């Protein structure tokens, strides 16, 4: 008892003695625990290298998400729907692939288009895109995500755009350093030149092909830099993927020989180049022959001969170099002369024999018109008529590239100053693709990766130099350390207000890059996110009004016509009619048979009775025309009529363009040519239009797309019945009357 | 020990004599990198000005419209209405702006070069900044004139 009480007493005593310093004790304890926390946190503190890795990885993740997200405007505004025309064919084939399997898909003969000819789809398409989407679909299904194939198709292009940005990072790293790679990836993620063809819903070959293109180039440059066979084989397989995806692989198979030639001429021949090019050529060629559409073109077509010529030239180069290393100079000079003569002679002879016997076919019109831009205008109206094939004006360049147009020449300067094998490649790629982009608007897409990479080199180099200047020690301290060594200083090297100028430059760079990002987002949102199948316009009070006439008409076709009905329309709408209306068409966007298209063009531009005969011979049941007179939609069939006349007249001389012109112009008002007012296209578009009042204050029959009153208002159709007109008169469908019983 | 192929080559050349031709070196001398760069820059200027569009579509050098009030013909520099269309002069002036901006960035980088004197570096730096500012401002102005709805 005593002890315990004494203990208690002691404890109390010690407690009592500590009470005035209680607060200080708590404070000391708190400080100690905070110190402990900080020491523990310091253990997790990253070293500089790890910090850099963290910044890089998080930047890349953000770029990946950004590239995907910026392409989703149309999905958020409308719905997950396939855009334009060509993607509908790709969607239909992908659907067939997932439903029937690869064997059926590879051997598919489609009797529902190009009636009565049909189309060998298995042998006339590039399967890469469809197989990729089908693989993604099956993988997601395997992971038990119940996705619809249409959604997979819609989102394939943004997914591959993100992957392209990642490949851009690695390519930039290979060209210069990781900083360049990051800038290149960021540029690629939002560049409008690429977004235009890879937005969500644009389910087209280019969405996958640009990824394959950049991957092939990256792996090839890596192979040239390292000389490793593994990288070269990988690049051959990437080339195979590109061949399976898009007809633009011709660009790769011609760019690589040009690159090899430039390296040979500038004296940069090396064993690494030999290994890389030969592996890619031989293995890539063999793999490319597995695609039925390409077939044996790598040995037979004139467009692929450059690669073969350079292949043999490389062997000669290797032989000459080997002999040079073995033999003394005088003998070698004699050997060199003979070798050059024999090689040149044999090559010319082989080429001559090949072209004369017809084994090597000449350049096809599509690619020849890239070398001679005036060729298509005079000789091939179908190619000239596509709006994407027009040459490029400065505003298209500015729209699609913005800041990169300034950075491109700067980047070229940096590459020229210190050329390496890799920078020579990117320069050649950039210059050739930019030239082709000038010839055809559509090819701005192919030039985009090169322009982004070269721009990234410029940005990265400039920022590095400026930041280096900024971090320099001030001049006074440096001179102190150097002491008597003032001669090195000489005239004071650094500029006054150096630090301030560097900060100004950095701020300017920040402003420019921010405006690039704003521009790209605006362009994506306003110009490149329209699904084309759904039209939107703003009313005078600012409300948005949606025209869904196309899908209305196609679904009417699907539900209200017999399943074996044949529909005649201009070739633009063929894919959509087959995919959504599920009816047989006469001509579609594949445009592989010019005479068939000319027959349709002739029918559209003839008088009604002649046209009826042509349509009966083609077994047509319904005719579909697109008309923009009520809504002001300017891409309708009347505006495309001049191409129907030109293409039809190109094959059937009975159609003369001068019959439809008044003073060199196509007109549909009172001053129109008489044949124009009587032709089938006019009648089908303007039937009953004379009674319609389209705009307040204008007479009835006012065509809003052309801006005039039509010439002939009151007429009847003799051989056709109006079957359906959509709510805004955009699509009009007519049914052919059966032939008269008694004549 | 000699390679068997070397043996064969020596044997062949014992009898074979190359023809005595006076062939000059057909390969011309390679231009210096800077010459090549200026050639490339000139071609870039032409392409980006839309010269291929000019050759094929043959637009006029400058457009014209009639003033509704006075009846006089006034020149129109920028082709209105569409993105992919131009007159020749507007293309060339825009191309010049792009090249000017590019050269401004090059000048900025050259200003950081350590070996030169202070005055040269300062003039390069100021000239570079001025070039970039002017070129960017003019390009944005051009595109705003051409596409009135730009950035709205």
PDB file of C-alpha atoms in Angstrom, chain A residues 461-567:
ATOM      1  CA  UNK A 461      16.473  22.782 -81.035  1.00  0.00           C
ATOM      2  CA  UNK A 462      15.443  26.411 -80.596  1.00  0.00           C
ATOM      3  CA  UNK A 463      14.038  25.847 -77.107  1.00  0.00           C
ATOM      4  CA  UNK A 464      17.145  23.949 -76.090  1.00  0.00           C
ATOM      5  CA  UNK A 465      19.451  26.717 -77.258  1.00  0.00           C
ATOM      6  CA  UNK A 466      17.372  29.445 -75.661  1.00  0.00           C
ATOM      7  CA  UNK A 467      17.067  27.576 -72.366  1.00  0.00           C
ATOM      8  CA  UNK A 468      20.807  26.917 -72.426  1.00  0.00           C
ATOM      9  CA  UNK A 469      21.379  30.666 -72.728  1.00  0.00           C
ATOM     10  CA  UNK A 470      18.915  31.315 -69.942  1.00  0.00           C
ATOM     11  CA  UNK A 471      20.687  28.988 -67.534  1.00  0.00           C
ATOM     12  CA  UNK A 472      24.124  30.455 -68.269  1.00  0.00           C
ATOM     13  CA  UNK A 473      25.917  31.898 -65.259  1.00  0.00           C
ATOM     14  CA  UNK A 474      25.986  35.733 -65.354  1.00  0.00           C
ATOM     15  CA  UNK A 475      29.060  37.208 -67.059  1.00  0.00           C
ATOM     16  CA  UNK A 476      30.647  38.845 -63.971  1.00  0.00           C
ATOM     17  CA  UNK A 477      31.055  35.610 -62.047  1.00  0.00           C
ATOM     18  CA  UNK A 478      32.531  33.796 -65.031  1.00  0.00           C
ATOM     19  CA  UNK A 479      35.163  36.453 -65.557  1.00  0.00           C
ATOM     20  CA  UNK A 480      36.098  36.330 -61.868  1.00  0.00           C
ATOM     21  CA  UNK A 481      36.754  32.624 -62.126  1.00  0.00           C
ATOM     22  CA  UNK A 482      38.743  32.965 -65.276  1.00  0.00           C
ATOM     23  CA  UNK A 483      40.847  35.595 -63.579  1.00  0.00           C
ATOM     24  CA  UNK A 484      43.660  36.725 -65.881  1.00  0.00           C
ATOM     25  CA  UNK A 485      42.389  34.709 -68.834  1.00  0.00           C
ATOM     26  CA  UNK A 486      40.592  37.716 -70.238  1.00  0.00           C
ATOM     27  CA  UNK A 487      41.723  37.118 -73.812  1.00  0.00           C
ATOM     28  CA  UNK A 488      39.231  34.335 -74.086  1.00  0.00           C
ATOM     29  CA  UNK A 489      36.487  36.793 -73.228  1.00  0.00           C
ATOM     30  CA  UNK A 490      37.730  39.252 -75.854  1.00  0.00           C
ATOM     31  CA  UNK A 491      34.856  41.487 -76.778  1.00  0.00           C
ATOM     32  CA  UNK A 492      32.145  40.715 -74.274  1.00  0.00           C
ATOM     33  CA  UNK A 493      30.360  37.743 -75.880  1.00  0.00           C
ATOM     34  CA  UNK A 494      27.003  37.791 -74.257  1.00  0.00           C
ATOM     35  CA  UNK A 495      24.374  40.287 -75.329  1.00  0.00           C
ATOM     36  CA  UNK A 496      22.940  42.824 -72.930  1.00  0.00           C
ATOM     37  CA  UNK A 497      19.574  41.874 -71.458  1.00  0.00           C
ATOM     38  CA  UNK A 498      20.272  38.303 -72.487  1.00  0.00           C
ATOM     39  CA  UNK A 499      18.127  36.753 -69.804  1.00  0.00           C
ATOM     40  CA  UNK A 500      15.241  39.096 -70.531  1.00  0.00           C
ATOM     41  CA  UNK A 501      15.412  38.388 -74.256  1.00  0.00           C
ATOM     42  CA  UNK A 502      15.391  34.653 -73.607  1.00  0.00           C
ATOM     43  CA  UNK A 503      12.337  34.981 -71.413  1.00  0.00           C
ATOM     44  CA  UNK A 504      10.619  37.016 -74.133  1.00  0.00           C
ATOM     45  CA  UNK A 505      11.438  34.320 -76.688  1.00  0.00           C
ATOM     46  CA  UNK A 506      10.135  31.586 -74.408  1.00  0.00           C
ATOM     47  CA  UNK A 507       6.925  33.526 -73.795  1.00  0.00           C
ATOM     48  CA  UNK A 508       6.529  33.982 -77.540  1.00  0.00           C
ATOM     49  CA  UNK A 509       7.017  30.281 -78.108  1.00  0.00           C
ATOM     50  CA  UNK A 510       4.382  29.535 -75.480  1.00  0.00           C
ATOM     51  CA  UNK A 511       1.958  31.912 -77.188  1.00  0.00           C
ATOM     52  CA  UNK A 512       2.560  30.429 -80.633  1.00  0.00           C
ATOM     53  CA  UNK A 513       2.157  26.842 -79.491  1.00  0.00           C
ATOM     54  CA  UNK A 514      -1.012  27.725 -77.575  1.00  0.00           C
ATOM     55  CA  UNK A 515      -2.486  29.390 -80.638  1.00  0.00           C
ATOM     56  CA  UNK A 516      -1.612  26.258 -82.624  1.00  0.00           C
ATOM     57  CA  UNK A 517      -3.579  24.147 -80.164  1.00  0.00           C
ATOM     58  CA  UNK A 518      -6.536  26.549 -80.268  1.00  0.00           C
ATOM     59  CA  UNK A 519      -6.497  26.619 -84.054  1.00  0.00           C
ATOM     60  CA  UNK A 520      -6.393  22.835 -84.334  1.00  0.00           C
ATOM     61  CA  UNK A 521      -9.286  22.383 -81.947  1.00  0.00           C
ATOM     62  CA  UNK A 522     -11.385  25.010 -83.730  1.00  0.00           C
ATOM     63  CA  UNK A 523     -10.703  23.482 -87.146  1.00  0.00           C
ATOM     64  CA  UNK A 524     -11.535  20.009 -85.880  1.00  0.00           C
ATOM     65  CA  UNK A 525     -14.740  21.179 -84.318  1.00  0.00           C
ATOM     66  CA  UNK A 526     -15.998  23.314 -87.189  1.00  0.00           C
ATOM     67  CA  UNK A 527     -14.633  21.813 -90.391  1.00  0.00           C
ATOM     68  CA  UNK A 528     -13.732  18.180 -89.971  1.00  0.00           C
ATOM     69  CA  UNK A 529     -16.392  16.733 -87.703  1.00  0.00           C
ATOM     70  CA  UNK A 530     -19.358  16.672 -90.032  1.00  0.00           C
ATOM     71  CA  UNK A 531     -20.703  13.220 -90.779  1.00  0.00           C
ATOM     72  CA  UNK A 532     -21.897  14.210 -94.295  1.00  0.00           C
ATOM     73  CA  UNK A 533     -24.709  11.766 -94.007  1.00  0.00           C
ATOM     74  CA  UNK A 534     -26.431  14.148 -91.623  1.00  0.00           C
ATOM     75  CA  UNK A 535     -26.451  17.814 -92.563  1.00  0.00           C
ATOM     76  CA  UNK A 536     -26.727  20.633 -90.085  1.00  0.00           C
ATOM     77  CA  UNK A 537     -27.498  24.284 -90.670  1.00  0.00           C
ATOM     78  CA  UNK A 538     -28.250  27.341 -88.581  1.00  0.00           C
ATOM     79  CA  UNK A 539     -31.585  29.024 -88.906  1.00  0.00           C
ATOM     80  CA  UNK A 540     -31.913  32.806 -88.885  1.00  0.00           C
ATOM     81  CA  UNK A 541     -32.746  32.779 -85.170  1.00  0.00           C
ATOM     82  CA  UNK A 542     -29.596  30.800 -84.382  1.00  0.00           C
ATOM     83  CA  UNK A 543     -31.260  27.433 -83.838  1.00  0.00           C
ATOM     84  CA  UNK A 544     -29.525  24.425 -85.254  1.00  0.00           C
ATOM     85  CA  UNK A 545     -31.606  22.367 -87.668  1.00  0.00           C
ATOM     86  CA  UNK A 546     -30.637  18.819 -88.667  1.00  0.00           C
ATOM     87  CA  UNK A 547     -31.377  17.275 -92.065  1.00  0.00           C
ATOM     88  CA  UNK A 548     -31.434  13.505 -91.874  1.00  0.00           C
ATOM     89  CA  UNK A 549     -32.853  13.013 -95.378  1.00  0.00           C
ATOM     90  CA  UNK A 550     -30.274  10.567 -96.647  1.00  0.00           C
ATOM     91  CA  UNK A 551     -30.939   7.974 -94.015  1.00  0.00           C
ATOM     92  CA  UNK A 552     -34.682   8.615 -94.355  1.00  0.00           C
ATOM     93  CA  UNK A 553     -34.507   7.765 -98.068  1.00  0.00           C
ATOM     94  CA  UNK A 554     -32.272   4.716 -97.651  1.00  0.00           C
ATOM     95  CA  UNK A 555     -34.451   3.228 -94.976  1.00  0.00           C
ATOM     96  CA  UNK A 556     -37.544   3.920 -97.094  1.00  0.00           C
ATOM     97  CA  UNK A 557     -35.830   1.944 -99.856  1.00  0.00           C
ATOM     98  CA  UNK A 558     -35.113  -0.873 -97.475  1.00  0.00           C
ATOM     99  CA  UNK A 559     -38.688  -1.132 -96.204  1.00  0.00           C
ATOM    100  CA  UNK A 560     -40.791  -0.252 -99.236  1.00  0.00           C
ATOM    101  CA  UNK A 561     -39.173  -1.857-102.251  1.00  0.00           C
ATOM    102  CA  UNK A 562     -38.924  -5.527-103.258  1.00  0.00           C
ATOM    103  CA  UNK A 563     -35.639  -7.093-102.110  1.00  0.00           C
ATOM    104  CA  UNK A 564     -34.363  -7.633-105.639  1.00  0.00           C
ATOM    105  CA  UNK A 565     -35.051  -4.080-106.817  1.00  0.00           C
ATOM    106  CA  UNK A 566     -32.209  -2.353-108.691  1.00  0.00           C
ATOM    107  CA  UNK A 567     -31.521   1.292-108.008  1.00  0.00           C
TER     108      UNK A 567
END
